[in-house]
N, CA, C and O atoms as a Maestro MAE file, in Angstrom:
{
 s_m_m2io_version
 :::
 2.0.0
}

f_m_ct {
 s_m_title
 :::
 protein
 m_atom[320] {
  # First column is atom index #
  i_m_mmod_type
  r_m_x_coord
  r_m_y_coord
  r_m_z_coord
  i_m_residue_number
  s_m_chain_name
  s_m_pdb_residue_name
  s_m_pdb_atom_name
  i_m_atomic_number
  :::
  1 25 27.452 -145.259 64.323 1 A "UNK " " N  " 7
  2 3 28.683 -145.758 63.743 1 A "UNK " " CA " 6
  3 2 28.591 -147.276 63.683 1 A "UNK " " C  " 6
  4 15 28.558 -147.955 64.709 1 A "UNK " " O  " 8
  5 25 28.550 -147.780 62.493 2 A "UNK " " N  " 7
  6 3 28.372 -149.214 62.302 2 A "UNK " " CA " 6
  7 2 29.716 -149.934 62.259 2 A "UNK " " C  " 6
  8 15 30.539 -149.669 61.384 2 A "UNK " " O  " 8
  9 25 29.932 -150.837 63.198 3 A "UNK " " N  " 7
  10 3 31.134 -151.654 63.187 3 A "UNK " " CA " 6
  11 2 32.344 -151.061 63.898 3 A "UNK " " C  " 6
  12 15 33.376 -151.723 64.003 3 A "UNK " " O  " 8
  13 25 32.241 -149.839 64.384 4 A "UNK " " N  " 7
  14 3 33.360 -149.213 65.100 4 A "UNK " " CA " 6
  15 2 32.908 -148.977 66.536 4 A "UNK " " C  " 6
  16 15 31.899 -148.314 66.776 4 A "UNK " " O  " 8
  17 25 33.650 -149.516 67.477 5 A "UNK " " N  " 7
  18 3 33.272 -149.343 68.878 5 A "UNK " " CA " 6
  19 2 33.658 -147.951 69.368 5 A "UNK " " C  " 6
  20 15 34.541 -147.296 68.813 5 A "UNK " " O  " 8
  21 25 32.982 -147.527 70.404 6 A "UNK " " N  " 7
  22 3 33.306 -146.247 71.021 6 A "UNK " " CA " 6
  23 2 34.742 -146.260 71.537 6 A "UNK " " C  " 6
  24 15 35.449 -145.257 71.446 6 A "UNK " " O  " 8
  25 25 35.164 -147.387 72.074 7 A "UNK " " N  " 7
  26 3 36.540 -147.510 72.563 7 A "UNK " " CA " 6
  27 2 37.548 -147.316 71.430 7 A "UNK " " C  " 6
  28 15 38.571 -146.656 71.613 7 A "UNK " " O  " 8
  29 25 37.259 -147.886 70.270 8 A "UNK " " N  " 7
  30 3 38.159 -147.732 69.119 8 A "UNK " " CA " 6
  31 2 38.223 -146.273 68.678 8 A "UNK " " C  " 6
  32 15 39.290 -145.780 68.311 8 A "UNK " " O  " 8
  33 25 37.078 -145.577 68.714 9 A "UNK " " N  " 7
  34 3 37.054 -144.162 68.326 9 A "UNK " " CA " 6
  35 2 37.882 -143.319 69.282 9 A "UNK " " C  " 6
  36 15 38.709 -142.517 68.849 9 A "UNK " " O  " 8
  37 25 37.662 -143.497 70.585 10 A "UNK " " N  " 7
  38 3 38.387 -142.704 71.588 10 A "UNK " " CA " 6
  39 2 39.884 -142.988 71.501 10 A "UNK " " C  " 6
  40 15 40.697 -142.066 71.576 10 A "UNK " " O  " 8
  41 25 40.245 -144.245 71.344 11 A "UNK " " N  " 7
  42 3 41.655 -144.618 71.245 11 A "UNK " " CA " 6
  43 2 42.296 -143.994 70.009 11 A "UNK " " C  " 6
  44 15 43.412 -143.480 70.078 11 A "UNK " " O  " 8
  45 25 41.594 -144.041 68.886 12 A "UNK " " N  " 7
  46 3 42.121 -143.459 67.647 12 A "UNK " " CA " 6
  47 2 42.256 -141.945 67.762 12 A "UNK " " C  " 6
  48 15 43.262 -141.377 67.337 12 A "UNK " " O  " 8
  49 25 41.254 -141.291 68.330 13 A "UNK " " N  " 7
  50 3 41.304 -139.834 68.480 13 A "UNK " " CA " 6
  51 2 42.433 -139.415 69.420 13 A "UNK " " C  " 6
  52 15 43.166 -138.469 69.131 13 A "UNK " " O  " 8
  53 25 42.571 -140.114 70.537 14 A "UNK " " N  " 7
  54 3 43.640 -139.784 71.487 14 A "UNK " " CA " 6
  55 2 45.008 -140.030 70.859 14 A "UNK " " C  " 6
  56 15 45.949 -139.274 71.103 14 A "UNK " " O  " 8
  57 25 45.120 -141.069 70.065 15 A "UNK " " N  " 7
  58 3 46.384 -141.349 69.392 15 A "UNK " " CA " 6
  59 2 46.713 -140.336 68.314 15 A "UNK " " C  " 6
  60 15 47.874 -139.973 68.126 15 A "UNK " " O  " 8
  61 25 45.694 -139.882 67.610 16 A "UNK " " N  " 7
  62 3 45.904 -138.939 66.505 16 A "UNK " " CA " 6
  63 2 46.147 -137.513 67.003 16 A "UNK " " C  " 6
  64 15 47.088 -136.848 66.571 16 A "UNK " " O  " 8
  65 25 45.292 -137.053 67.914 17 A "UNK " " N  " 7
  66 3 45.364 -135.665 68.375 17 A "UNK " " CA " 6
  67 2 46.143 -135.502 69.677 17 A "UNK " " C  " 6
  68 15 46.704 -134.435 69.925 17 A "UNK " " O  " 8
  69 25 46.186 -136.536 70.509 18 A "UNK " " N  " 7
  70 3 46.723 -136.397 71.861 18 A "UNK " " CA " 6
  71 2 45.608 -135.898 72.772 18 A "UNK " " C  " 6
  72 15 44.672 -135.242 72.315 18 A "UNK " " O  " 8
  73 25 45.711 -136.209 74.052 19 A "UNK " " N  " 7
  74 3 44.643 -135.837 74.987 19 A "UNK " " CA " 6
  75 2 44.456 -134.328 75.087 19 A "UNK " " C  " 6
  76 15 43.327 -133.844 75.165 19 A "UNK " " O  " 8
  77 25 45.564 -133.583 75.084 20 A "UNK " " N  " 7
  78 3 45.450 -132.127 75.251 20 A "UNK " " CA " 6
  79 2 44.683 -131.498 74.092 20 A "UNK " " C  " 6
  80 15 43.763 -130.709 74.308 20 A "UNK " " O  " 8
  81 25 45.059 -131.845 72.872 21 A "UNK " " N  " 7
  82 3 44.379 -131.299 71.692 21 A "UNK " " CA " 6
  83 2 42.945 -131.813 71.611 21 A "UNK " " C  " 6
  84 15 42.041 -131.075 71.220 21 A "UNK " " O  " 8
  85 25 42.735 -133.066 71.976 22 A "UNK " " N  " 7
  86 3 41.383 -133.627 71.978 22 A "UNK " " CA " 6
  87 2 40.500 -132.861 72.956 22 A "UNK " " C  " 6
  88 15 39.338 -132.584 72.658 22 A "UNK " " O  " 8
  89 25 41.046 -132.519 74.122 23 A "UNK " " N  " 7
  90 3 40.307 -131.740 75.107 23 A "UNK " " CA " 6
  91 2 39.996 -130.331 74.641 23 A "UNK " " C  " 6
  92 15 38.998 -129.747 75.064 23 A "UNK " " O  " 8
  93 25 40.834 -129.774 73.777 24 A "UNK " " N  " 7
  94 3 40.556 -128.454 73.215 24 A "UNK " " CA " 6
  95 2 39.494 -128.537 72.125 24 A "UNK " " C  " 6
  96 15 38.675 -127.629 71.982 24 A "UNK " " O  " 8
  97 25 39.506 -129.611 71.368 25 A "UNK " " N  " 7
  98 3 38.534 -129.783 70.287 25 A "UNK " " CA " 6
  99 2 37.149 -130.121 70.824 25 A "UNK " " C  " 6
  100 15 36.143 -129.634 70.309 25 A "UNK " " O  " 8
  101 25 37.097 -130.957 71.863 26 A "UNK " " N  " 7
  102 3 35.836 -131.305 72.524 26 A "UNK " " CA " 6
  103 2 36.043 -131.024 74.006 26 A "UNK " " C  " 6
  104 15 36.677 -131.811 74.709 26 A "UNK " " O  " 8
  105 25 35.518 -129.923 74.469 27 A "UNK " " N  " 7
  106 3 35.786 -129.462 75.832 27 A "UNK " " CA " 6
  107 2 34.892 -130.181 76.844 27 A "UNK " " C  " 6
  108 15 33.869 -129.655 77.283 27 A "UNK " " O  " 8
  109 25 35.307 -131.391 77.199 28 A "UNK " " N  " 7
  110 3 34.629 -132.138 78.253 28 A "UNK " " CA " 6
  111 2 35.694 -132.649 79.220 28 A "UNK " " C  " 6
  112 15 36.814 -132.965 78.817 28 A "UNK " " O  " 8
  113 25 35.332 -132.726 80.494 29 A "UNK " " N  " 7
  114 3 36.314 -133.024 81.545 29 A "UNK " " CA " 6
  115 2 37.030 -134.355 81.372 29 A "UNK " " C  " 6
  116 15 38.193 -134.485 81.754 29 A "UNK " " O  " 8
  117 25 36.351 -135.342 80.803 30 A "UNK " " N  " 7
  118 3 37.010 -136.648 80.674 30 A "UNK " " CA " 6
  119 2 38.193 -136.588 79.712 30 A "UNK " " C  " 6
  120 15 39.014 -137.505 79.691 30 A "UNK " " O  " 8
  121 25 38.294 -135.511 78.908 31 A "UNK " " N  " 7
  122 3 39.439 -135.323 78.019 31 A "UNK " " CA " 6
  123 2 40.439 -134.312 78.564 31 A "UNK " " C  " 6
  124 15 41.572 -134.250 78.088 31 A "UNK " " O  " 8
  125 25 40.039 -133.520 79.554 32 A "UNK " " N  " 7
  126 3 40.915 -132.451 80.034 32 A "UNK " " CA " 6
  127 2 41.471 -132.688 81.438 32 A "UNK " " C  " 6
  128 15 42.550 -132.191 81.761 32 A "UNK " " O  " 8
  129 25 40.761 -133.431 82.267 33 A "UNK " " N  " 7
  130 3 41.177 -133.626 83.650 33 A "UNK " " CA " 6
  131 2 41.501 -135.099 83.886 33 A "UNK " " C  " 6
  132 15 40.596 -135.926 83.997 33 A "UNK " " O  " 8
  133 25 42.787 -135.425 83.963 34 A "UNK " " N  " 7
  134 3 43.256 -136.798 84.173 34 A "UNK " " CA " 6
  135 2 42.609 -137.764 83.178 34 A "UNK " " C  " 6
  136 15 41.932 -138.710 83.582 34 A "UNK " " O  " 8
  137 25 42.816 -137.529 81.881 35 A "UNK " " N  " 7
  138 3 42.116 -138.310 80.859 35 A "UNK " " CA " 6
  139 2 42.606 -139.759 80.756 35 A "UNK " " C  " 6
  140 15 43.786 -140.055 80.945 35 A "UNK " " O  " 8
  141 25 41.674 -140.632 80.454 36 A "UNK " " N  " 7
  142 3 41.991 -142.032 80.161 36 A "UNK " " CA " 6
  143 2 40.867 -142.581 79.295 36 A "UNK " " C  " 6
  144 15 39.766 -142.031 79.264 36 A "UNK " " O  " 8
  145 25 41.151 -143.652 78.604 37 A "UNK " " N  " 7
  146 3 40.125 -144.270 77.764 37 A "UNK " " CA " 6
  147 2 38.978 -144.767 78.639 37 A "UNK " " C  " 6
  148 15 37.811 -144.569 78.300 37 A "UNK " " O  " 8
  149 25 39.295 -145.404 79.751 38 A "UNK " " N  " 7
  150 3 38.260 -145.966 80.629 38 A "UNK " " CA " 6
  151 2 37.315 -144.893 81.165 38 A "UNK " " C  " 6
  152 15 36.097 -145.064 81.120 38 A "UNK " " O  " 8
  153 25 37.868 -143.784 81.675 39 A "UNK " " N  " 7
  154 3 37.007 -142.727 82.221 39 A "UNK " " CA " 6
  155 2 36.194 -142.063 81.117 39 A "UNK " " C  " 6
  156 15 35.045 -141.677 81.331 39 A "UNK " " O  " 8
  157 25 36.788 -141.932 79.946 40 A "UNK " " N  " 7
  158 3 36.077 -141.336 78.816 40 A "UNK " " CA " 6
  159 2 34.905 -142.212 78.397 40 A "UNK " " C  " 6
  160 15 33.807 -141.711 78.151 40 A "UNK " " O  " 8
  161 25 35.136 -143.521 78.314 41 A "UNK " " N  " 7
  162 3 34.064 -144.436 77.918 41 A "UNK " " CA " 6
  163 2 32.913 -144.399 78.911 41 A "UNK " " C  " 6
  164 15 31.746 -144.400 78.518 41 A "UNK " " O  " 8
  165 25 33.240 -144.365 80.195 42 A "UNK " " N  " 7
  166 3 32.205 -144.328 81.233 42 A "UNK " " CA " 6
  167 2 31.314 -143.097 81.053 42 A "UNK " " C  " 6
  168 15 30.089 -143.198 81.124 42 A "UNK " " O  " 8
  169 25 31.931 -141.942 80.821 43 A "UNK " " N  " 7
  170 3 31.173 -140.708 80.639 43 A "UNK " " CA " 6
  171 2 30.402 -140.713 79.320 43 A "UNK " " C  " 6
  172 15 29.218 -140.378 79.289 43 A "UNK " " O  " 8
  173 25 31.069 -141.090 78.240 44 A "UNK " " N  " 7
  174 3 30.452 -141.007 76.914 44 A "UNK " " CA " 6
  175 2 29.275 -141.962 76.754 44 A "UNK " " C  " 6
  176 15 28.334 -141.661 76.019 44 A "UNK " " O  " 8
  177 25 29.313 -143.090 77.421 45 A "UNK " " N  " 7
  178 3 28.198 -144.039 77.330 45 A "UNK " " CA " 6
  179 2 26.943 -143.510 78.016 45 A "UNK " " C  " 6
  180 15 25.834 -143.936 77.696 45 A "UNK " " O  " 8
  181 25 27.112 -142.589 78.953 46 A "UNK " " N  " 7
  182 3 25.974 -142.014 79.678 46 A "UNK " " CA " 6
  183 2 25.520 -140.676 79.098 46 A "UNK " " C  " 6
  184 15 24.475 -140.158 79.491 46 A "UNK " " O  " 8
  185 25 26.291 -140.112 78.170 47 A "UNK " " N  " 7
  186 3 26.048 -138.739 77.722 47 A "UNK " " CA " 6
  187 2 25.952 -138.684 76.196 47 A "UNK " " C  " 6
  188 15 26.967 -138.548 75.513 47 A "UNK " " O  " 8
  189 25 24.732 -138.790 75.665 48 A "UNK " " N  " 7
  190 3 24.562 -138.857 74.205 48 A "UNK " " CA " 6
  191 2 25.134 -137.661 73.442 48 A "UNK " " C  " 6
  192 15 25.712 -137.844 72.371 48 A "UNK " " O  " 8
  193 25 24.986 -136.441 73.968 49 A "UNK " " N  " 7
  194 3 25.476 -135.274 73.230 49 A "UNK " " CA " 6
  195 2 26.998 -135.310 73.096 49 A "UNK " " C  " 6
  196 15 27.542 -134.910 72.067 49 A "UNK " " O  " 8
  197 25 27.682 -135.787 74.133 50 A "UNK " " N  " 7
  198 3 29.148 -135.860 74.080 50 A "UNK " " CA " 6
  199 2 29.588 -136.970 73.131 50 A "UNK " " C  " 6
  200 15 30.564 -136.819 72.397 50 A "UNK " " O  " 8
  201 25 28.870 -138.075 73.152 51 A "UNK " " N  " 7
  202 3 29.186 -139.179 72.246 51 A "UNK " " CA " 6
  203 2 29.034 -138.735 70.794 51 A "UNK " " C  " 6
  204 15 29.848 -139.098 69.945 51 A "UNK " " O  " 8
  205 25 27.993 -137.950 70.505 52 A "UNK " " N  " 7
  206 3 27.791 -137.434 69.145 52 A "UNK " " CA " 6
  207 2 28.966 -136.565 68.710 52 A "UNK " " C  " 6
  208 15 29.393 -136.629 67.557 52 A "UNK " " O  " 8
  209 25 29.488 -135.761 69.620 53 A "UNK " " N  " 7
  210 3 30.648 -134.927 69.292 53 A "UNK " " CA " 6
  211 2 31.873 -135.787 68.987 53 A "UNK " " C  " 6
  212 15 32.629 -135.491 68.061 53 A "UNK " " O  " 8
  213 25 32.066 -136.845 69.761 54 A "UNK " " N  " 7
  214 3 33.193 -137.755 69.532 54 A "UNK " " CA " 6
  215 2 33.039 -138.448 68.180 54 A "UNK " " C  " 6
  216 15 34.002 -138.544 67.419 54 A "UNK " " O  " 8
  217 25 31.842 -138.929 67.880 55 A "UNK " " N  " 7
  218 3 31.604 -139.591 66.594 55 A "UNK " " CA " 6
  219 2 31.841 -138.635 65.432 55 A "UNK " " C  " 6
  220 15 32.416 -139.018 64.413 55 A "UNK " " O  " 8
  221 25 31.402 -137.403 65.587 56 A "UNK " " N  " 7
  222 3 31.585 -136.400 64.538 56 A "UNK " " CA " 6
  223 2 33.067 -136.098 64.316 56 A "UNK " " C  " 6
  224 15 33.522 -136.023 63.175 56 A "UNK " " O  " 8
  225 25 33.815 -135.924 65.397 57 A "UNK " " N  " 7
  226 3 35.247 -135.651 65.272 57 A "UNK " " CA " 6
  227 2 35.977 -136.857 64.689 57 A "UNK " " C  " 6
  228 15 36.928 -136.692 63.925 57 A "UNK " " O  " 8
  229 25 35.547 -138.056 65.038 58 A "UNK " " N  " 7
  230 3 36.154 -139.272 64.489 58 A "UNK " " CA " 6
  231 2 35.969 -139.312 62.969 58 A "UNK " " C  " 6
  232 15 36.915 -139.603 62.238 58 A "UNK " " O  " 8
  233 25 34.760 -139.022 62.496 59 A "UNK " " N  " 7
  234 3 34.506 -139.000 61.053 59 A "UNK " " CA " 6
  235 2 35.321 -137.906 60.372 59 A "UNK " " C  " 6
  236 15 35.848 -138.116 59.279 59 A "UNK " " O  " 8
  237 25 35.428 -136.742 61.009 60 A "UNK " " N  " 7
  238 3 36.243 -135.657 60.463 60 A "UNK " " CA " 6
  239 2 37.699 -136.096 60.350 60 A "UNK " " C  " 6
  240 15 38.353 -135.836 59.340 60 A "UNK " " O  " 8
  241 25 38.208 -136.762 61.388 61 A "UNK " " N  " 7
  242 3 39.591 -137.233 61.378 61 A "UNK " " CA " 6
  243 2 39.816 -138.214 60.226 61 A "UNK " " C  " 6
  244 15 40.825 -138.127 59.527 61 A "UNK " " O  " 8
  245 25 38.883 -139.142 60.027 62 A "UNK " " N  " 7
  246 3 39.023 -140.110 58.936 62 A "UNK " " CA " 6
  247 2 39.029 -139.418 57.574 62 A "UNK " " C  " 6
  248 15 39.837 -139.755 56.709 62 A "UNK " " O  " 8
  249 25 38.129 -138.451 57.385 63 A "UNK " " N  " 7
  250 3 38.098 -137.697 56.117 63 A "UNK " " CA " 6
  251 2 39.394 -136.939 55.910 63 A "UNK " " C  " 6
  252 15 39.930 -136.901 54.803 63 A "UNK " " O  " 8
  253 25 39.896 -136.337 56.975 64 A "UNK " " N  " 7
  254 3 41.134 -135.560 56.888 64 A "UNK " " CA " 6
  255 2 42.319 -136.460 56.525 64 A "UNK " " C  " 6
  256 15 43.172 -136.075 55.726 64 A "UNK " " O  " 8
  257 25 42.366 -137.640 57.106 65 A "UNK " " N  " 7
  258 3 43.448 -138.584 56.808 65 A "UNK " " CA " 6
  259 2 43.360 -139.040 55.356 65 A "UNK " " C  " 6
  260 15 44.371 -139.099 54.657 65 A "UNK " " O  " 8
  261 25 42.148 -139.364 54.902 66 A "UNK " " N  " 7
  262 3 41.976 -139.800 53.506 66 A "UNK " " CA " 6
  263 2 42.332 -138.685 52.534 66 A "UNK " " C  " 6
  264 15 42.944 -138.930 51.494 66 A "UNK " " O  " 8
  265 25 41.951 -137.474 52.874 67 A "UNK " " N  " 7
  266 3 42.213 -136.322 52.007 67 A "UNK " " CA " 6
  267 2 43.714 -136.070 51.877 67 A "UNK " " C  " 6
  268 15 44.195 -135.678 50.814 67 A "UNK " " O  " 8
  269 25 44.442 -136.296 52.955 68 A "UNK " " N  " 7
  270 3 45.887 -136.064 52.945 68 A "UNK " " CA " 6
  271 2 46.603 -137.080 52.065 68 A "UNK " " C  " 6
  272 15 47.662 -136.784 51.509 68 A "UNK " " O  " 8
  273 25 46.036 -138.268 51.936 69 A "UNK " " N  " 7
  274 3 46.647 -139.297 51.098 69 A "UNK " " CA " 6
  275 2 47.931 -139.818 51.705 69 A "UNK " " C  " 6
  276 15 48.261 -139.506 52.849 69 A "UNK " " O  " 8
  277 25 48.654 -140.615 50.932 70 A "UNK " " N  " 7
  278 3 49.900 -141.176 51.455 70 A "UNK " " CA " 6
  279 2 50.958 -140.094 51.647 70 A "UNK " " C  " 6
  280 15 51.000 -139.108 50.911 70 A "UNK " " O  " 8
  281 25 51.792 -140.294 52.627 71 A "UNK " " N  " 7
  282 3 52.863 -139.339 52.906 71 A "UNK " " CA " 6
  283 2 53.980 -139.566 51.891 71 A "UNK " " C  " 6
  284 15 54.502 -140.672 51.756 71 A "UNK " " O  " 8
  285 25 54.333 -138.504 51.186 72 A "UNK " " N  " 7
  286 3 55.409 -138.580 50.200 72 A "UNK " " CA " 6
  287 2 56.519 -137.653 50.665 72 A "UNK " " C  " 6
  288 15 56.282 -136.472 50.921 72 A "UNK " " O  " 8
  289 25 57.712 -138.179 50.771 73 A "UNK " " N  " 7
  290 3 58.853 -137.372 51.186 73 A "UNK " " CA " 6
  291 2 59.629 -136.948 49.951 73 A "UNK " " C  " 6
  292 15 59.955 -137.776 49.100 73 A "UNK " " O  " 8
  293 25 59.917 -135.691 49.854 74 A "UNK " " N  " 7
  294 3 60.693 -135.163 48.732 74 A "UNK " " CA " 6
  295 2 62.113 -134.872 49.192 74 A "UNK " " C  " 6
  296 15 62.532 -133.717 49.272 74 A "UNK " " O  " 8
  297 25 62.833 -135.921 49.488 75 A "UNK " " N  " 7
  298 3 64.218 -135.765 49.895 75 A "UNK " " CA " 6
  299 2 65.071 -135.531 48.650 75 A "UNK " " C  " 6
  300 15 64.793 -136.110 47.600 75 A "UNK " " O  " 8
  301 25 66.096 -134.697 48.747 76 A "UNK " " N  " 7
  302 3 66.976 -134.499 47.590 76 A "UNK " " CA " 6
  303 2 67.731 -135.792 47.289 76 A "UNK " " C  " 6
  304 15 67.966 -136.600 48.188 76 A "UNK " " O  " 8
  305 25 68.110 -135.988 46.030 77 A "UNK " " N  " 7
  306 3 68.859 -137.205 45.699 77 A "UNK " " CA " 6
  307 2 70.212 -137.202 46.402 77 A "UNK " " C  " 6
  308 15 70.762 -136.134 46.672 77 A "UNK " " O  " 8
  309 25 70.754 -138.376 46.701 78 A "UNK " " N  " 7
  310 3 72.046 -138.434 47.391 78 A "UNK " " CA " 6
  311 2 73.164 -137.890 46.513 78 A "UNK " " C  " 6
  312 15 73.142 -138.044 45.292 78 A "UNK " " O  " 8
  313 25 74.136 -137.255 47.145 79 A "UNK " " N  " 7
  314 3 75.299 -136.727 46.404 79 A "UNK " " CA " 6
  315 2 76.219 -137.866 46.021 79 A "UNK " " C  " 6
  316 15 76.337 -138.862 46.735 79 A "UNK " " O  " 8
  317 25 76.862 -137.704 44.892 80 A "UNK " " N  " 7
  318 3 77.839 -138.720 44.460 80 A "UNK " " CA " 6
  319 2 79.163 -138.093 44.216 80 A "UNK " " C  " 6
  320 15 80.114 -138.783 43.847 80 A "UNK " " O  " 8
  :::
 }
 m_bond[319] {
  # First column is bond index #
  i_m_from
  i_m_to
  i_m_order
  :::
  1 1 2 1
  2 2 3 1
  3 3 4 2
  4 3 5 1
  5 5 6 1
  6 6 7 1
  7 7 8 2
  8 7 9 1
  9 9 10 1
  10 10 11 1
  11 11 12 2
  12 11 13 1
  13 13 14 1
  14 14 15 1
  15 15 16 2
  16 15 17 1
  17 17 18 1
  18 18 19 1
  19 19 20 2
  20 19 21 1
  21 21 22 1
  22 22 23 1
  23 23 24 2
  24 23 25 1
  25 25 26 1
  26 26 27 1
  27 27 28 2
  28 27 29 1
  29 29 30 1
  30 30 31 1
  31 31 32 2
  32 31 33 1
  33 33 34 1
  34 34 35 1
  35 35 36 2
  36 35 37 1
  37 37 38 1
  38 38 39 1
  39 39 40 2
  40 39 41 1
  41 41 42 1
  42 42 43 1
  43 43 44 2
  44 43 45 1
  45 45 46 1
  46 46 47 1
  47 47 48 2
  48 47 49 1
  49 49 50 1
  50 50 51 1
  51 51 52 2
  52 51 53 1
  53 53 54 1
  54 54 55 1
  55 55 56 2
  56 55 57 1
  57 57 58 1
  58 58 59 1
  59 59 60 2
  60 59 61 1
  61 61 62 1
  62 62 63 1
  63 63 64 2
  64 63 65 1
  65 65 66 1
  66 66 67 1
  67 67 68 2
  68 67 69 1
  69 69 70 1
  70 70 71 1
  71 71 72 2
  72 71 73 1
  73 73 74 1
  74 74 75 1
  75 75 76 2
  76 75 77 1
  77 77 78 1
  78 78 79 1
  79 79 80 2
  80 79 81 1
  81 81 82 1
  82 82 83 1
  83 83 84 2
  84 83 85 1
  85 85 86 1
  86 86 87 1
  87 87 88 2
  88 87 89 1
  89 89 90 1
  90 90 91 1
  91 91 92 2
  92 91 93 1
  93 93 94 1
  94 94 95 1
  95 95 96 2
  96 95 97 1
  97 97 98 1
  98 98 99 1
  99 99 100 2
  100 99 101 1
  101 101 102 1
  102 102 103 1
  103 103 104 2
  104 103 105 1
  105 105 106 1
  106 106 107 1
  107 107 108 2
  108 107 109 1
  109 109 110 1
  110 110 111 1
  111 111 112 2
  112 111 113 1
  113 113 114 1
  114 114 115 1
  115 115 116 2
  116 115 117 1
  117 117 118 1
  118 118 119 1
  119 119 120 2
  120 119 121 1
  121 121 122 1
  122 122 123 1
  123 123 124 2
  124 123 125 1
  125 125 126 1
  126 126 127 1
  127 127 128 2
  128 127 129 1
  129 129 130 1
  130 130 131 1
  131 131 132 2
  132 131 133 1
  133 133 134 1
  134 134 135 1
  135 135 136 2
  136 135 137 1
  137 137 138 1
  138 138 139 1
  139 139 140 2
  140 139 141 1
  141 141 142 1
  142 142 143 1
  143 143 144 2
  144 143 145 1
  145 145 146 1
  146 146 147 1
  147 147 148 2
  148 147 149 1
  149 149 150 1
  150 150 151 1
  151 151 152 2
  152 151 153 1
  153 153 154 1
  154 154 155 1
  155 155 156 2
  156 155 157 1
  157 157 158 1
  158 158 159 1
  159 159 160 2
  160 159 161 1
  161 161 162 1
  162 162 163 1
  163 163 164 2
  164 163 165 1
  165 165 166 1
  166 166 167 1
  167 167 168 2
  168 167 169 1
  169 169 170 1
  170 170 171 1
  171 171 172 2
  172 171 173 1
  173 173 174 1
  174 174 175 1
  175 175 176 2
  176 175 177 1
  177 177 178 1
  178 178 179 1
  179 179 180 2
  180 179 181 1
  181 181 182 1
  182 182 183 1
  183 183 184 2
  184 183 185 1
  185 185 186 1
  186 186 187 1
  187 187 188 2
  188 187 189 1
  189 189 190 1
  190 190 191 1
  191 191 192 2
  192 191 193 1
  193 193 194 1
  194 194 195 1
  195 195 196 2
  196 195 197 1
  197 197 198 1
  198 198 199 1
  199 199 200 2
  200 199 201 1
  201 201 202 1
  202 202 203 1
  203 203 204 2
  204 203 205 1
  205 205 206 1
  206 206 207 1
  207 207 208 2
  208 207 209 1
  209 209 210 1
  210 210 211 1
  211 211 212 2
  212 211 213 1
  213 213 214 1
  214 214 215 1
  215 215 216 2
  216 215 217 1
  217 217 218 1
  218 218 219 1
  219 219 220 2
  220 219 221 1
  221 221 222 1
  222 222 223 1
  223 223 224 2
  224 223 225 1
  225 225 226 1
  226 226 227 1
  227 227 228 2
  228 227 229 1
  229 229 230 1
  230 230 231 1
  231 231 232 2
  232 231 233 1
  233 233 234 1
  234 234 235 1
  235 235 236 2
  236 235 237 1
  237 237 238 1
  238 238 239 1
  239 239 240 2
  240 239 241 1
  241 241 242 1
  242 242 243 1
  243 243 244 2
  244 243 245 1
  245 245 246 1
  246 246 247 1
  247 247 248 2
  248 247 249 1
  249 249 250 1
  250 250 251 1
  251 251 252 2
  252 251 253 1
  253 253 254 1
  254 254 255 1
  255 255 256 2
  256 255 257 1
  257 257 258 1
  258 258 259 1
  259 259 260 2
  260 259 261 1
  261 261 262 1
  262 262 263 1
  263 263 264 2
  264 263 265 1
  265 265 266 1
  266 266 267 1
  267 267 268 2
  268 267 269 1
  269 269 270 1
  270 270 271 1
  271 271 272 2
  272 271 273 1
  273 273 274 1
  274 274 275 1
  275 275 276 2
  276 275 277 1
  277 277 278 1
  278 278 279 1
  279 279 280 2
  280 279 281 1
  281 281 282 1
  282 282 283 1
  283 283 284 2
  284 283 285 1
  285 285 286 1
  286 286 287 1
  287 287 288 2
  288 287 289 1
  289 289 290 1
  290 290 291 1
  291 291 292 2
  292 291 293 1
  293 293 294 1
  294 294 295 1
  295 295 296 2
  296 295 297 1
  297 297 298 1
  298 298 299 1
  299 299 300 2
  300 299 301 1
  301 301 302 1
  302 302 303 1
  303 303 304 2
  304 303 305 1
  305 305 306 1
  306 306 307 1
  307 307 308 2
  308 307 309 1
  309 309 310 1
  310 310 311 1
  311 311 312 2
  312 311 313 1
  313 313 314 1
  314 314 315 1
  315 315 316 2
  316 315 317 1
  317 317 318 1
  318 318 319 1
  319 319 320 2
  :::
 }
}
């Protein structure tokens, strides 16, 4: 991942999915047992296979966000 830090990826994923959902998507203890960005970074920097999973999910999240496009609300017009 060029130009994106591991910390930025973990922070974005946790913000987008939440720790519980993130732990279900990537079943590693740093996401399921008392999760934090600091503990996740410590583990992911030592574990290449887990880091690859995080990078892959981060790219998937970005594609999914782009695919969804801008949020458009279809509220009914106000009554007069």
